[in-house]
Amino acid sequence: MRAARLIKMVLLLQSRPSMTAAELARELEVSERTVTRDAQALSEAGVPVYADRGRAGGYRLVGGYRTRLTGLARSEAEALFLSGVPGALREMGLEDAASAARLKVSAALLPSLRDAPDSAAQRFHLDAPAWFREPEPPALLPAVAEAVWDDRRVTARYRRGEREVERMLEPYGLVLKAGVWYLCARVAGDGPSRTGDGRFRTYRIDRFTEVARLEERFARDPDFDLPGHWAEQAERFARSILRAEVVVRLSPEGARMLRYAVDPVSAREALSGAGEPDGAGWVTVTLPVESEEVAHAQLTALGAEAEVLAPKGLRERFAGDAARLAALYDGARPEGRTDAG
């Protein structure tokens, strides 16, 4: 436990000019007194940790000290080579850089860990696109990715319905969702300060028709959290399209399968407001849906595990489906099949 903490402390100090005892304590999840003892232990072991005294003081490494990656365990080395997504890196134009980085890391590993890249590659592969679609990476993705990494403003033209719109954007981050690339960006203003309204927006990159990188950089908002922003936008989008409601009775199996048949946001909201089960274990829920048409297609997958109670038109539609199925299968026998067979 302590050995791992000491290694982490050295790596933290390698990555920054200096760190205060409070900062190290927070990163290492220990007390400042423990940080002091650990720094002393590293110094005694020959690691040149130097403590600057005073209010602005802290700990730093002297003499350009660097440590090789010889402290990695096998599981850590294998996880390291899983951290990149080859297809995504290739589409962003970063395949060569990623390959060079992997070679450098491989060269720094102990001989007993040199097979970690192959070991990881044979045990995990990420295939991001959905089934039954041939992903086509957007032609402008490398230009957008370059601006994201370099914190450069861009002017971009993109399709909005039947027309094209031009905006100056501050590109903050990229998201790959089910084979589709999105850009999370803030709109820059037209005035001298180039400051927009402060709101972040999400754009499908395949709808960009032109992207021009500008020379000026932008200062990132330190509070921006890409995963959190994306989760919030995805939830908001899912809720925005749920404009209708249907009332459904679900068997225990139907309740279990609901999240596979409809949008997870819709299923979660419906089940959280479900009433008490009846004597047979069925529950009645109010299900947010995009439309009656979409609800018909989705709930058909639950078969006899779901009964639509309202609206009346949708219930009658399912009743008509049931009648046609009953007529289709009533007394039906596969061709050439006998009662004995």
mmCIF file of N, CA and C in Angstrom, residues 8 12 16 19-32 35:
data_model
loop_
_atom_site.group_PDB
_atom_site.id
_atom_site.type_symbol
_atom_site.label_atom_id
_atom_site.label_comp_id
_atom_site.label_asym_id
_atom_site.label_seq_id
_atom_site.Cartn_x
_atom_site.Cartn_y
_atom_site.Cartn_z
ATOM 1 N N LYS A 8 3.212 6.772 -6.689
ATOM 2 C CA LYS A 8 2.272 7.775 -7.180
ATOM 3 C C LYS A 8 2.755 9.184 -6.839
ATOM 4 N N LEU A 12 3.432 12.108 -9.529
ATOM 5 C CA LEU A 12 2.753 13.405 -9.422
ATOM 6 C C LEU A 12 3.754 14.550 -9.483
ATOM 7 N N ARG A 16 4.405 17.881 -12.465
ATOM 8 C CA ARG A 16 4.170 19.283 -12.144
ATOM 9 C C ARG A 16 5.450 19.910 -11.581
ATOM 10 N N MET A 19 4.291 20.874 -5.855
ATOM 11 C CA MET A 19 2.980 20.660 -5.260
ATOM 12 C C MET A 19 3.076 20.927 -3.768
ATOM 13 N N THR A 20 2.056 21.549 -3.220
ATOM 14 C CA THR A 20 2.039 21.779 -1.781
ATOM 15 C C THR A 20 1.690 20.482 -1.064
ATOM 16 N N ALA A 21 1.953 20.474 0.246
ATOM 17 C CA ALA A 21 1.617 19.297 1.043
ATOM 18 C C ALA A 21 0.112 19.043 1.003
ATOM 19 N N ALA A 22 -0.676 20.129 0.993
ATOM 20 C CA ALA A 22 -2.132 19.984 0.954
ATOM 21 C C ALA A 22 -2.579 19.355 -0.359
ATOM 22 N N GLU A 23 -1.974 19.779 -1.480
ATOM 23 C CA GLU A 23 -2.334 19.219 -2.788
ATOM 24 C C GLU A 23 -1.971 17.744 -2.864
ATOM 25 N N LEU A 24 -0.778 17.401 -2.381
ATOM 26 C CA LEU A 24 -0.374 15.993 -2.384
ATOM 27 C C LEU A 24 -1.270 15.157 -1.478
ATOM 28 N N ALA A 25 -1.620 15.701 -0.326
ATOM 29 C CA ALA A 25 -2.488 14.971 0.602
ATOM 30 C C ALA A 25 -3.837 14.691 -0.036
ATOM 31 N N ARG A 26 -4.352 15.675 -0.780
ATOM 32 C CA ARG A 26 -5.643 15.490 -1.443
ATOM 33 C C ARG A 26 -5.555 14.431 -2.541
ATOM 34 N N GLU A 27 -4.507 14.478 -3.348
ATOM 35 C CA GLU A 27 -4.346 13.512 -4.431
ATOM 36 C C GLU A 27 -4.121 12.094 -3.908
ATOM 37 N N LEU A 28 -3.339 11.981 -2.822
ATOM 38 C CA LEU A 28 -2.975 10.669 -2.278
ATOM 39 C C LEU A 28 -3.962 10.167 -1.238
ATOM 40 N N GLU A 29 -4.910 11.059 -0.840
ATOM 41 C CA GLU A 29 -5.940 10.707 0.148
ATOM 42 C C GLU A 29 -5.307 10.310 1.479
ATOM 43 N N VAL A 30 -4.358 11.123 1.929
ATOM 44 C CA VAL A 30 -3.705 10.919 3.226
ATOM 45 C C VAL A 30 -3.609 12.282 3.913
ATOM 46 N N SER A 31 -3.065 12.298 5.119
ATOM 47 C CA SER A 31 -2.886 13.549 5.840
ATOM 48 C C SER A 31 -1.598 14.238 5.384
ATOM 49 N N GLU A 32 -1.490 15.523 5.672
ATOM 50 C CA GLU A 32 -0.274 16.256 5.327
ATOM 51 C C GLU A 32 0.922 15.720 6.113
ATOM 52 N N VAL A 35 2.240 12.893 4.183
ATOM 53 C CA VAL A 35 2.995 13.396 3.027
ATOM 54 C C VAL A 35 4.420 13.756 3.442
#
